[in-house]
Coordinates of C-alpha atoms and ligand atoms in Angstrom, one line a residue:
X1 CA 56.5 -17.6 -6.8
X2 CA 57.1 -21.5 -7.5
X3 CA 57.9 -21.9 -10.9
X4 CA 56.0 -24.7 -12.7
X5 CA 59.4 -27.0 -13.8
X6 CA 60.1 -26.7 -10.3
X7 CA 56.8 -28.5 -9.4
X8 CA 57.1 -30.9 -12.2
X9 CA 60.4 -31.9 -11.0
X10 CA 58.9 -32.3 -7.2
X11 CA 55.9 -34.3 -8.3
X12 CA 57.6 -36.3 -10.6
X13 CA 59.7 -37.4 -7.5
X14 CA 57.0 -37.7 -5.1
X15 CA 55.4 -40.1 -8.4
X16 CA 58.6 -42.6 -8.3
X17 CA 58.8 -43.0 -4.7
X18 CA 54.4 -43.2 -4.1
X19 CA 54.7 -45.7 -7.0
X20 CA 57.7 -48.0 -5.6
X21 CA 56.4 -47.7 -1.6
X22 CA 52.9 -48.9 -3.1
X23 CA 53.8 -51.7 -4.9
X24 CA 56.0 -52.7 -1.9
X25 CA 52.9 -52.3 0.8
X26 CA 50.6 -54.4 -2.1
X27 CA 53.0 -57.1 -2.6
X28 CA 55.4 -57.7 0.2
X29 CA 54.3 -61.1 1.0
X30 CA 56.0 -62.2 -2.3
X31 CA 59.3 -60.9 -0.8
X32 CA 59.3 -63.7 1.6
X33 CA 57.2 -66.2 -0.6
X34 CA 58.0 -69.3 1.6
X35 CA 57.1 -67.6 4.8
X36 CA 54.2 -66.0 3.7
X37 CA 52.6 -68.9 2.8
X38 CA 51.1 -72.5 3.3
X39 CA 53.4 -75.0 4.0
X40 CA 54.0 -77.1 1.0
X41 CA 54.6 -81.0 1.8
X42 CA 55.7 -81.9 -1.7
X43 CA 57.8 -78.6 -2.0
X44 CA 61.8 -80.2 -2.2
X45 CA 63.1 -76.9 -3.9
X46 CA 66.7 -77.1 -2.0
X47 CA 67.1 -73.7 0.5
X48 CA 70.9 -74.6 0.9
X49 CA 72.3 -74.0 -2.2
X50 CA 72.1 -70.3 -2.0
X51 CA 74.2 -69.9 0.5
X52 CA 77.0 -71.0 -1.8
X53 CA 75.8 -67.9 -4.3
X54 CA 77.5 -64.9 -5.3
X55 CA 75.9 -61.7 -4.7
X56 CA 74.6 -60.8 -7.8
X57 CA 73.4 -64.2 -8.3
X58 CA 71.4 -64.2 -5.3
X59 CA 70.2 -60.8 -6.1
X60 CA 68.8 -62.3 -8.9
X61 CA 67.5 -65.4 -7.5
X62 CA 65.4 -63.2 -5.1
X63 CA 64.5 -61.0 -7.2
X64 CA 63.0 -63.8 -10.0
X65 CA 61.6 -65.3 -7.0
X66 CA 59.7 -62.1 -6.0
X67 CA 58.3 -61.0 -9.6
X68 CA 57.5 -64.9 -9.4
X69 CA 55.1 -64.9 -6.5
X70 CA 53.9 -61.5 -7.7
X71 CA 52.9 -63.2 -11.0
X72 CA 51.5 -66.6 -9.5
X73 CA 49.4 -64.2 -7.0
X74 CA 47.9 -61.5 -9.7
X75 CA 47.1 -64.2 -12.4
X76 CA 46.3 -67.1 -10.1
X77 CA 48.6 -70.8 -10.1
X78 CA 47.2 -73.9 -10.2
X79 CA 47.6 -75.4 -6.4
X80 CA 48.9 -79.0 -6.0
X81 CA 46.1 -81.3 -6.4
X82 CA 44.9 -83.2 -3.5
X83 CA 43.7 -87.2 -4.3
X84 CA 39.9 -87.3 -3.3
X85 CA 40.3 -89.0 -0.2
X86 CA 42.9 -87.3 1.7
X87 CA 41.7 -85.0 4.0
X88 CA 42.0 -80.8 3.4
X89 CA 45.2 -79.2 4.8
X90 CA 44.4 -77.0 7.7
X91 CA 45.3 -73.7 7.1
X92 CA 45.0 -71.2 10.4
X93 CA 45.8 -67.6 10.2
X94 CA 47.1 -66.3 13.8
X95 CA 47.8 -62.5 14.8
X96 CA 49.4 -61.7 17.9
X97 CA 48.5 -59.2 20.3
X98 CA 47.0 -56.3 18.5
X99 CA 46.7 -54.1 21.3
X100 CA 44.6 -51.3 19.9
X101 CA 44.9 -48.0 21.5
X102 CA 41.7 -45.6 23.0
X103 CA 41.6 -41.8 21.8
X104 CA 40.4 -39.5 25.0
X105 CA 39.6 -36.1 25.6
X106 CA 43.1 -35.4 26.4
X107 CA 44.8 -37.2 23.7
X108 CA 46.9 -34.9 21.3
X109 CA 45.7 -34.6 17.7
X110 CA 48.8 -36.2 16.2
X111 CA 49.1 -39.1 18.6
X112 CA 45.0 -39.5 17.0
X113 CA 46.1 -39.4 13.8
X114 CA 48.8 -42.1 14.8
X115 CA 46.1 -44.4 16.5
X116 CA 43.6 -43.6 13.5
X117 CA 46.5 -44.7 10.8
X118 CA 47.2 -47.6 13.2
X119 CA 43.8 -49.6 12.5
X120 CA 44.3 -49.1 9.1
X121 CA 47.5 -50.6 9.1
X122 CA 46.6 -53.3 10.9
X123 CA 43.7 -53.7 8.7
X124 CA 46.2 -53.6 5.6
X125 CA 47.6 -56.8 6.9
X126 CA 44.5 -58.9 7.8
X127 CA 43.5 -58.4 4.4
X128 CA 46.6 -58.7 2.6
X129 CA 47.1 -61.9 3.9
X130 CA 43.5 -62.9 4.1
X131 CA 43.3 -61.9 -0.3
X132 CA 46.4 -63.9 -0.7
X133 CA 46.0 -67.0 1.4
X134 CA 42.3 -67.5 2.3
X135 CA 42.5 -68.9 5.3
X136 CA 40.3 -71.7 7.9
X137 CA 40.2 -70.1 10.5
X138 CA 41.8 -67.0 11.6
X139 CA 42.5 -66.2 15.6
X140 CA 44.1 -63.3 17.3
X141 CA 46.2 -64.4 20.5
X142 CA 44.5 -62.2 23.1
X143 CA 45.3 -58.3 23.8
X144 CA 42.8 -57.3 21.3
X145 CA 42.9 -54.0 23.6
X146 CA 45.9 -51.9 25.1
X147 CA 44.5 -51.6 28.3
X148 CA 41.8 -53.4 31.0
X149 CA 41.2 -50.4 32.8
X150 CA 38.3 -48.8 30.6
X151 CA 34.9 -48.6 30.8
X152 CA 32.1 -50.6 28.7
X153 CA 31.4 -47.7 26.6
X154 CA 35.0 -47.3 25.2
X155 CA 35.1 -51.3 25.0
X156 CA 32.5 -51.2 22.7
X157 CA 33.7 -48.7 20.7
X158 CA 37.4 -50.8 20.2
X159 CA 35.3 -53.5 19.4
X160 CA 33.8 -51.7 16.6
X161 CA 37.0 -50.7 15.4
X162 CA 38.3 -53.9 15.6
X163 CA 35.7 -55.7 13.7
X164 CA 35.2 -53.2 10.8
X165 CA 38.5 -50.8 10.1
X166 CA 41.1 -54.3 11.1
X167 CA 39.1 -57.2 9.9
X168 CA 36.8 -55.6 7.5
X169 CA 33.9 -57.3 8.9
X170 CA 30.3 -56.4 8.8
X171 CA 28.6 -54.5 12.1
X172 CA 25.5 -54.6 12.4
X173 CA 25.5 -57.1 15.1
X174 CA 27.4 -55.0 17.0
X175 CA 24.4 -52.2 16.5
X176 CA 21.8 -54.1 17.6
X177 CA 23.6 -55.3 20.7
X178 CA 24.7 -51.6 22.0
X179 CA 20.2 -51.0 21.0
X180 CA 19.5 -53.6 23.5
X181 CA 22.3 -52.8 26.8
X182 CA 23.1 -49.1 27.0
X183 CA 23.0 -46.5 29.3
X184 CA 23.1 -42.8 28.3
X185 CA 26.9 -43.0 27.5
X186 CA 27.0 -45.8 25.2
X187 CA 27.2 -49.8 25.3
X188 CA 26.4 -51.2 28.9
X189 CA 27.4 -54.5 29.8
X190 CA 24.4 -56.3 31.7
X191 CA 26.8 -58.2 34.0
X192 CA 24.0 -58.9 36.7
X193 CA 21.9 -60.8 33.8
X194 CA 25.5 -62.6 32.8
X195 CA 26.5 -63.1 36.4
X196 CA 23.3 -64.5 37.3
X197 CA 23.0 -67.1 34.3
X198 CA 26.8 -67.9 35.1
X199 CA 25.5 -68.4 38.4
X200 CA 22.4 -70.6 37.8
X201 CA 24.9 -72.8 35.9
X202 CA 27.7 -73.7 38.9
X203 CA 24.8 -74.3 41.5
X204 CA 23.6 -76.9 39.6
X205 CA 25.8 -80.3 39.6
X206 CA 28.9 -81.1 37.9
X207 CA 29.3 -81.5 35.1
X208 CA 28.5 -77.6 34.2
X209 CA 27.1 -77.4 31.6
X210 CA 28.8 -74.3 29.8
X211 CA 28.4 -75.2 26.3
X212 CA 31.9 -75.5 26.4
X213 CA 31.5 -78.7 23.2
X214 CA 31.4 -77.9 19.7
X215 CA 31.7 -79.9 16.5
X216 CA 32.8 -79.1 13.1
X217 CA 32.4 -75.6 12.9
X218 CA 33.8 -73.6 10.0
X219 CA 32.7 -70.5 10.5
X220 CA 30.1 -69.0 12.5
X221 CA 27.5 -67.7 10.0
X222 CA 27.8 -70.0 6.9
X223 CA 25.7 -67.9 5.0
X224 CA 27.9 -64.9 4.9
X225 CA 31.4 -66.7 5.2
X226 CA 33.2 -69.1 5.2
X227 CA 36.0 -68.6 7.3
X228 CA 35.9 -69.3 11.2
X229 CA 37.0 -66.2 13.5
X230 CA 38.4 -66.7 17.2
X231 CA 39.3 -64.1 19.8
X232 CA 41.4 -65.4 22.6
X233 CA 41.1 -63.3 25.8
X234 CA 44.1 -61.2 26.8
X235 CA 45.1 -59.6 30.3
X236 CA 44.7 -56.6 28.6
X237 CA 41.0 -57.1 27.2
X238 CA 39.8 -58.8 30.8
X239 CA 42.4 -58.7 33.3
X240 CA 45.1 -61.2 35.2
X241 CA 43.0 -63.2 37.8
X242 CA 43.2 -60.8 40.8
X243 CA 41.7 -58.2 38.8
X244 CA 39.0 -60.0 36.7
X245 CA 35.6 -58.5 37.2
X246 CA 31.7 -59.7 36.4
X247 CA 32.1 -56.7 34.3
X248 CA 35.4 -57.7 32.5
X249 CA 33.8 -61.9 31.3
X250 CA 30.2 -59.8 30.8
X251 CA 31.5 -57.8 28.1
X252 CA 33.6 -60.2 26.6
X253 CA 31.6 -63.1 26.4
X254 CA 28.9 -61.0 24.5
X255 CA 31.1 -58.9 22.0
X256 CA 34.0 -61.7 21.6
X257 CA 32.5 -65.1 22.7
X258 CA 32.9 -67.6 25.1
X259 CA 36.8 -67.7 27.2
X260 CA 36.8 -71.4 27.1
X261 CA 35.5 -74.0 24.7
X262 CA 36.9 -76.8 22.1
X263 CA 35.6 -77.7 18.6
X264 CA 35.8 -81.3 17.5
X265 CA 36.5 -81.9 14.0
X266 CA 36.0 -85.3 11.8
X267 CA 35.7 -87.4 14.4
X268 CA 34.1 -90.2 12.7
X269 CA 37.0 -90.3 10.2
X270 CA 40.8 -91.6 10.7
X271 CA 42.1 -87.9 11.0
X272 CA 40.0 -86.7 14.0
X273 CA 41.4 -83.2 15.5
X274 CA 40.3 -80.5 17.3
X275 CA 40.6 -76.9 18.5
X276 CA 40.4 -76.2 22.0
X277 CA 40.5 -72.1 23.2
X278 CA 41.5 -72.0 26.9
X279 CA 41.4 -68.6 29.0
X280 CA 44.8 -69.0 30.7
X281 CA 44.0 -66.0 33.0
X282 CA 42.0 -67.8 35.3
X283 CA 43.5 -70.8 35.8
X284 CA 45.7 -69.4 38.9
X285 CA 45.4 -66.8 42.0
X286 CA 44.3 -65.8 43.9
X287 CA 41.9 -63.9 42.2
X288 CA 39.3 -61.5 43.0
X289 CA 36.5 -63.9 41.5
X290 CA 37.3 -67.8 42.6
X291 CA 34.8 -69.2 41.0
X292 CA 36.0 -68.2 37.4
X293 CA 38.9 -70.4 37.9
X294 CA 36.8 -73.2 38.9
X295 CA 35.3 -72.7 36.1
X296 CA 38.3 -73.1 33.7
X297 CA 39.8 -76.0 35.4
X298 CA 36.1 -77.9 35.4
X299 CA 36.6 -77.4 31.6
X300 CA 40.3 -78.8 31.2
X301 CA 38.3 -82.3 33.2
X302 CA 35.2 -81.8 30.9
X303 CA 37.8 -81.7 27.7
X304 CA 40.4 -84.5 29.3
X305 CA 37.1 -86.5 30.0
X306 CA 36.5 -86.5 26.1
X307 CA 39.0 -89.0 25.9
X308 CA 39.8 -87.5 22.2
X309 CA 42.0 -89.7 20.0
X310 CA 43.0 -87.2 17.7
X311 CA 45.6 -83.9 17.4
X312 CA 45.1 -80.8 19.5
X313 CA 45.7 -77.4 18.6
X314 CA 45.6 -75.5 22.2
X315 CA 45.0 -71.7 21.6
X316 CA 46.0 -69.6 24.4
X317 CA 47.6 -66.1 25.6
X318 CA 49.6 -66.5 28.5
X319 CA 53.2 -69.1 27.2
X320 CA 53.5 -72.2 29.4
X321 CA 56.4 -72.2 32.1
X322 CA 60.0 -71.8 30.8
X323 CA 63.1 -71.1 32.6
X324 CA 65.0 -67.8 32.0
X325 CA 66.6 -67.4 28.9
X326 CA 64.7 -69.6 26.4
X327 CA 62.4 -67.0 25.2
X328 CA 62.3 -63.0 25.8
X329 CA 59.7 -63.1 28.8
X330 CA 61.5 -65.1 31.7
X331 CA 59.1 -66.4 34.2
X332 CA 57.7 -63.6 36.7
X333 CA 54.5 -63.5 38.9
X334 CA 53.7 -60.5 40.4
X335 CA 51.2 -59.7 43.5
X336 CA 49.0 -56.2 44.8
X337 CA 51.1 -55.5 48.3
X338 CA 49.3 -57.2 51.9
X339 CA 49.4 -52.8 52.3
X340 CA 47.2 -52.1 48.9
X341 CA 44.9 -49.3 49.9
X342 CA 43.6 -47.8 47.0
X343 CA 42.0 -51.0 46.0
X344 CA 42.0 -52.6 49.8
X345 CA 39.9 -55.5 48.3
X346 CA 43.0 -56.8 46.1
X347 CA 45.6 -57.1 48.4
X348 CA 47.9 -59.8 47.9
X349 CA 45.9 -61.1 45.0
X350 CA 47.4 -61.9 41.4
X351 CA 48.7 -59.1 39.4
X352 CA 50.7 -60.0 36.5
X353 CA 52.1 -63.0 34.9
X354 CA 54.9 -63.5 32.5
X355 CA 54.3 -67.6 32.4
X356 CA 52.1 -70.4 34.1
X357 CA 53.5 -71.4 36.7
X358 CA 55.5 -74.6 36.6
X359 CA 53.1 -76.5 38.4
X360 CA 49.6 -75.4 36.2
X361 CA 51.4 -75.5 33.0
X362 CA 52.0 -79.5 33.6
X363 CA 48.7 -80.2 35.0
X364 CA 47.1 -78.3 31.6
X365 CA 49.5 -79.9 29.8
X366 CA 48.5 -83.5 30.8
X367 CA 44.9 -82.9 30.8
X368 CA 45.0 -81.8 27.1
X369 CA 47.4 -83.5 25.5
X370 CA 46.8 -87.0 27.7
X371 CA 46.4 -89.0 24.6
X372 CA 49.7 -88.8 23.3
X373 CA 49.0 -87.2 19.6
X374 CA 50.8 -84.5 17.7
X375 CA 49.5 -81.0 18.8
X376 CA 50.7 -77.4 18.4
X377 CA 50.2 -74.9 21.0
X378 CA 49.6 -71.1 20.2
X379 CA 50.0 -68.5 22.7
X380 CA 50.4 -64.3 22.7
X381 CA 51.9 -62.1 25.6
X382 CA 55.4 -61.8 25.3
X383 CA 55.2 -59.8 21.7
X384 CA 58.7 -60.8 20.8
X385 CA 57.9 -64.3 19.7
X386 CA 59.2 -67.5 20.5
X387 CA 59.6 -71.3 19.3
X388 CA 59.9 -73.9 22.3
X389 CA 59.6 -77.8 22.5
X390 CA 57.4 -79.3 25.2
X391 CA 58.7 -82.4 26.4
X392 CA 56.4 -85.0 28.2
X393 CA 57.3 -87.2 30.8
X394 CA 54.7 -89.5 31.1
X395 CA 55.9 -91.7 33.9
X396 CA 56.3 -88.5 36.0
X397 CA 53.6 -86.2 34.5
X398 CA 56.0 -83.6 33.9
X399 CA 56.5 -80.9 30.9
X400 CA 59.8 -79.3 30.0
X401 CA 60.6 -76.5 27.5
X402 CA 63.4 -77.0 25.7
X403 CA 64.9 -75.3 21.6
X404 CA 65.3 -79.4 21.1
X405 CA 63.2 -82.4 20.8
X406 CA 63.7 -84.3 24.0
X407 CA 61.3 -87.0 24.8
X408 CA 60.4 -90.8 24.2
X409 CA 56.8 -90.3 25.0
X410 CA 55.6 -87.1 23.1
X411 CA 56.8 -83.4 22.1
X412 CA 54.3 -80.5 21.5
X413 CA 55.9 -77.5 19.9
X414 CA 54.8 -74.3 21.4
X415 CA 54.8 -70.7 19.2
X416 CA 54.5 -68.0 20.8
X417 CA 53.4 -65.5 17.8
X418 CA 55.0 -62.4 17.5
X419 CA 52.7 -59.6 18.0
X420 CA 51.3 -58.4 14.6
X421 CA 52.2 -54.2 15.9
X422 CA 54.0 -51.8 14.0
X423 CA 56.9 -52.1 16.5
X424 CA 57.2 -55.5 15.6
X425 CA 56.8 -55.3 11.9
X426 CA 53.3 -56.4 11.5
X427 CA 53.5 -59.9 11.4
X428 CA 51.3 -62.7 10.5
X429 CA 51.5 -66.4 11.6
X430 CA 50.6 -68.9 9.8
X431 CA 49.8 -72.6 10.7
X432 CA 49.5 -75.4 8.1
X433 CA 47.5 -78.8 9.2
X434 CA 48.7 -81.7 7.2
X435 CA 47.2 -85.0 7.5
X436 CA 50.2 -87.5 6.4
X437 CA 48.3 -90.8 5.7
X438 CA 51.0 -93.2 5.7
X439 CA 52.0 -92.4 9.2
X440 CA 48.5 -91.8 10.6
X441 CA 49.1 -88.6 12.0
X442 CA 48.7 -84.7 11.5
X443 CA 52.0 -82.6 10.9
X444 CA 51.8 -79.1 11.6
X445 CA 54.2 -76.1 10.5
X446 CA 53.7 -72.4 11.5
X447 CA 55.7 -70.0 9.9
X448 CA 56.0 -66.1 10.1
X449 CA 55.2 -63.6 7.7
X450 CA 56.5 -60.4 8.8
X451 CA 55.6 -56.6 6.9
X452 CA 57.2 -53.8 8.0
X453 CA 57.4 -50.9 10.6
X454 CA 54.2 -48.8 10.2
X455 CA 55.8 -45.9 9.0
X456 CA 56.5 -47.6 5.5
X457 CA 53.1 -48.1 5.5
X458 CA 52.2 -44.2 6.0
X459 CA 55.1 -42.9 3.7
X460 CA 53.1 -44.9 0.9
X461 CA 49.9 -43.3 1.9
X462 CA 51.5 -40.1 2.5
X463 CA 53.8 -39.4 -1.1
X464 CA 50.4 -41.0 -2.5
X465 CA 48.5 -37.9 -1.7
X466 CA 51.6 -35.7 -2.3
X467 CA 51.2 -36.8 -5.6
X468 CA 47.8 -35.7 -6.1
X469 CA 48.4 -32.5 -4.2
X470 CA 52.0 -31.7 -6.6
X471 CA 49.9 -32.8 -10.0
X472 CA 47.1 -31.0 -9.1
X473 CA 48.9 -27.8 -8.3
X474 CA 51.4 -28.5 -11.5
X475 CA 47.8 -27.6 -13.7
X476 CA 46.5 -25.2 -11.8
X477 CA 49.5 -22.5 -11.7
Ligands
LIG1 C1 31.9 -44.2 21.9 O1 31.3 -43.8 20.7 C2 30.1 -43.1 20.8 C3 29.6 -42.8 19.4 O2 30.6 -42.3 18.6 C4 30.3 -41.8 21.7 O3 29.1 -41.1 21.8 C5 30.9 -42.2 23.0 O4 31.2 -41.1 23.8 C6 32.1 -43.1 22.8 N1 32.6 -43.5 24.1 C7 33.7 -43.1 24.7 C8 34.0 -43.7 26.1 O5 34.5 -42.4 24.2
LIG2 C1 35.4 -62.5 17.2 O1 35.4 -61.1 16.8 C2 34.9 -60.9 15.5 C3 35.1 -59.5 15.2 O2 34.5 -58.6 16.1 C4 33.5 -61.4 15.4 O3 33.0 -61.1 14.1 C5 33.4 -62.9 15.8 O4 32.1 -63.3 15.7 C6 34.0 -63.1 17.2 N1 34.0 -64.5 17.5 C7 33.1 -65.1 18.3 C8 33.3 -66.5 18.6 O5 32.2 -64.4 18.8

């Protein structure tokens, strides 16, 4: 028989730790306040000084700083106040490389229960950080998906996943699409209708005319929100180019939107920028489909022919070239064998990609950022993060990746976002857009807001029902 002080004791336990892991999941953005949030251009609070701290005196400055941010986030703090005419901060929300997982037949119940817990978790962060920093625009870096290789059916069903238990978004689009192309196992893409249409397009005369040009979008229904959402394609959600199908640009085009296409913002103003989203797997071979990456390059000359005169922020997955040793992911390319049989038709073709290749990455480079004006580049892929400096040589046309700032002509700062999986610590990046008026040019800053290892995030779901279960079960005997 368990003896009722026994379970008092045991639930009163399981009470302390629910109640301190709970808090911690609710709040741990205040833990690393200055990460975990906007960049602040007036902020001067020195960072130095506490290095010169005691222990217990930084124990307290961190923890004043915490209950702090709790306090400014539960009761609301009065922002900095812009002057009229200075132009809104830009603030983008990026996730890298979600890589959500498919449940088959097969798959053991706890490893379900894992994947299950998984969205929810991932969902915890979106809207942590969403509730506490109501963001622009928010973008995930590609690898929506953990794998290429499945079928339209199971696609759809990720996507559905994906849109409501991650990013808590509304599906009845997603309905109504699946009503109009399905066979009798689900979602179908209709890739002959896209390939055909795709088709029509490239046998007409340059310029294409993709729809690849937007302007001043903020969000893509108005009515319901006001936050603009962008998927960047992944070699996990479509392929690397020797793989790349009809099927594989069908499906994404109509569940995610288009690979490739820039938005122009205030153009008519003194602070022009602009976004531009660029499907870095077909941009080299040799792939199975040639004609998606002449597609991509006739959209680099469509955006270089622009001839923008304001900031870029380039939006990719695969990083730009690098030697060895800069970031995690050296470069490596690898090809199917000249002896492939069990896929004859993909011998020799492109299989993998760590990088661009050296020559690609200068000729993207140049066509985007020909005008000489501050830019950031975002890309996914390598999950570990990374922070690299682009440096231009104009006179040469030449890009190199450097951890300094090397160059008289211009230096773009590439972030590679660490990926936002429990492995990693569920992070979030976070990119301010600051217009300084004095110099005439926008200033960005990213910054990453990292959680914790998803089982934190269980054990405060977990001793949360314990609790119940314990209290319940102290009444009852
Ligand atoms: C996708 O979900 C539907 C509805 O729940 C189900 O009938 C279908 O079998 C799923 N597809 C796959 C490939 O599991
Ligand atoms: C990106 O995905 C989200 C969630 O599924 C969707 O709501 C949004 O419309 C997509 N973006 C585009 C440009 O289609």
């Amino acid at each position: 028989m368990i003896s009722k002080p026994f379970v008092k004791r045991f639930a009163t336990l399981a009470t302390v730790l629910a109640v301190v892991a709970n808090v911690y999941i609710y709040t741990y953005p205040s833990i690393h306040p200055t990460e975990c949030s906007w960049h602040c251009y007036d902020d001067n609070t020195g960072i130095g000084v506490i290095d010169q701290l005691s222990l217990w005196e930084k124990a307290v400055f961190y923890a004043k700083r915490y209950f702090d941010d709790v306090r400014d986030q539960t009761f609301g703090k009065v922002g900095p106040e812009f002057e009229d005419n200075e132009p809104e901060d830009i603030h983008l929300m990026a996730f890298g490389d979600p890589q959500i997982k498919g449940v088959w037949k097969k798959t053991p119940y706890i490893t379900r229960l894992d994947i299950f817990g998984n969205d929810f978790f991932l969902g915890h962060i979106a809207s942590m950080m969403r509730k506490r920093l109501h963001p622009s625009h928010v973008v995930v870096m590609g690898d929506l998906f953990s794998s290429q290789w499945i079928g339209d059916s199971e696609f759809y069903n990720r996507t559905t996943r994906y849109t409501s238990r991650i990013f808590g978004r509304d599906t009845t689009w997603l309905e109504k699409i699946k009503e109009k192309s399905h066979n009798s196992e689900g979602y179908k893409a209709d890739w002959h209708a896209w390939g055909d249409s795709f088709n029509e397009i490239r046998s007409k005369e340059k310029p294409w005319d993709y729809g690849f040009h937007h302007s001043d979008v903020y969000s893509w229904d108005p009515e319901k929100e006001d936050t603009l959402f962008i998927n960047i394609t992944g070699n996990h959600d479509i392929g690397y180019s020797g793989d790349i199908t009809y099927q594989h640009m069908a499906r994404f085009s109509e569940l995610f939107g288009k690979a490739n296409y820039w938005i122009e913002y205030d153009t008519d103003t003194d602070h022009p920028w602009r976004i531009v989203v660029l499907n870095s797997l077909t941009l080299e071979g040799p792939a199975l489909q040639p004609e998606f990456i002449e597609t991509t390059w006739e959209f680099l000359y469509q955006l270089f022919e622009r001839r923008f005169k304001g900031s870029t922020v380039l939006l990719t997955h695969v990083p730009f070239y690098k030697r060895e040793g800069l970031c995690s992911d050296g470069p490596e390319f690898n090809y199917y064998p000249a002896d492939f049989e069990r896929e004859a038709y993909k011998k020799n073709m492109l299989r993998s990609q760590n990088h661009l290749s050296e020559d690609v990455t200068n000729r993207v480079l140049n066509l985007i950022f020909d005008n000489n004006k501050q830019g950031i580049i975002l890309t996914g892929h390598d999950h570990v993060g990374c922070e690299t400096y682009y440096n231009k040589n104009a006179r040469e046309g030449t890009w190199s990746a450097s951890k300094e700032k090397d160059s008289q002509d211009l230096t773009v700062q590439e972030i590679t976002v660490k990926s936002m999986m429990g492995e990693f610590h569920g992070n979030t990046g976070l990119v301010s857009g600051h217009f300084n008026k004095l110099m005439g040019t926008w200033e960005w800053t990213f910054t990453l807001c990292p959680f914790a290892v998803q089982h934190v995030w269980w054990f405060a779901k977990v001793t949360a029902l314990l609790t119940g279960f314990l209290w319940s079960l102290y009444i009852l005997i």
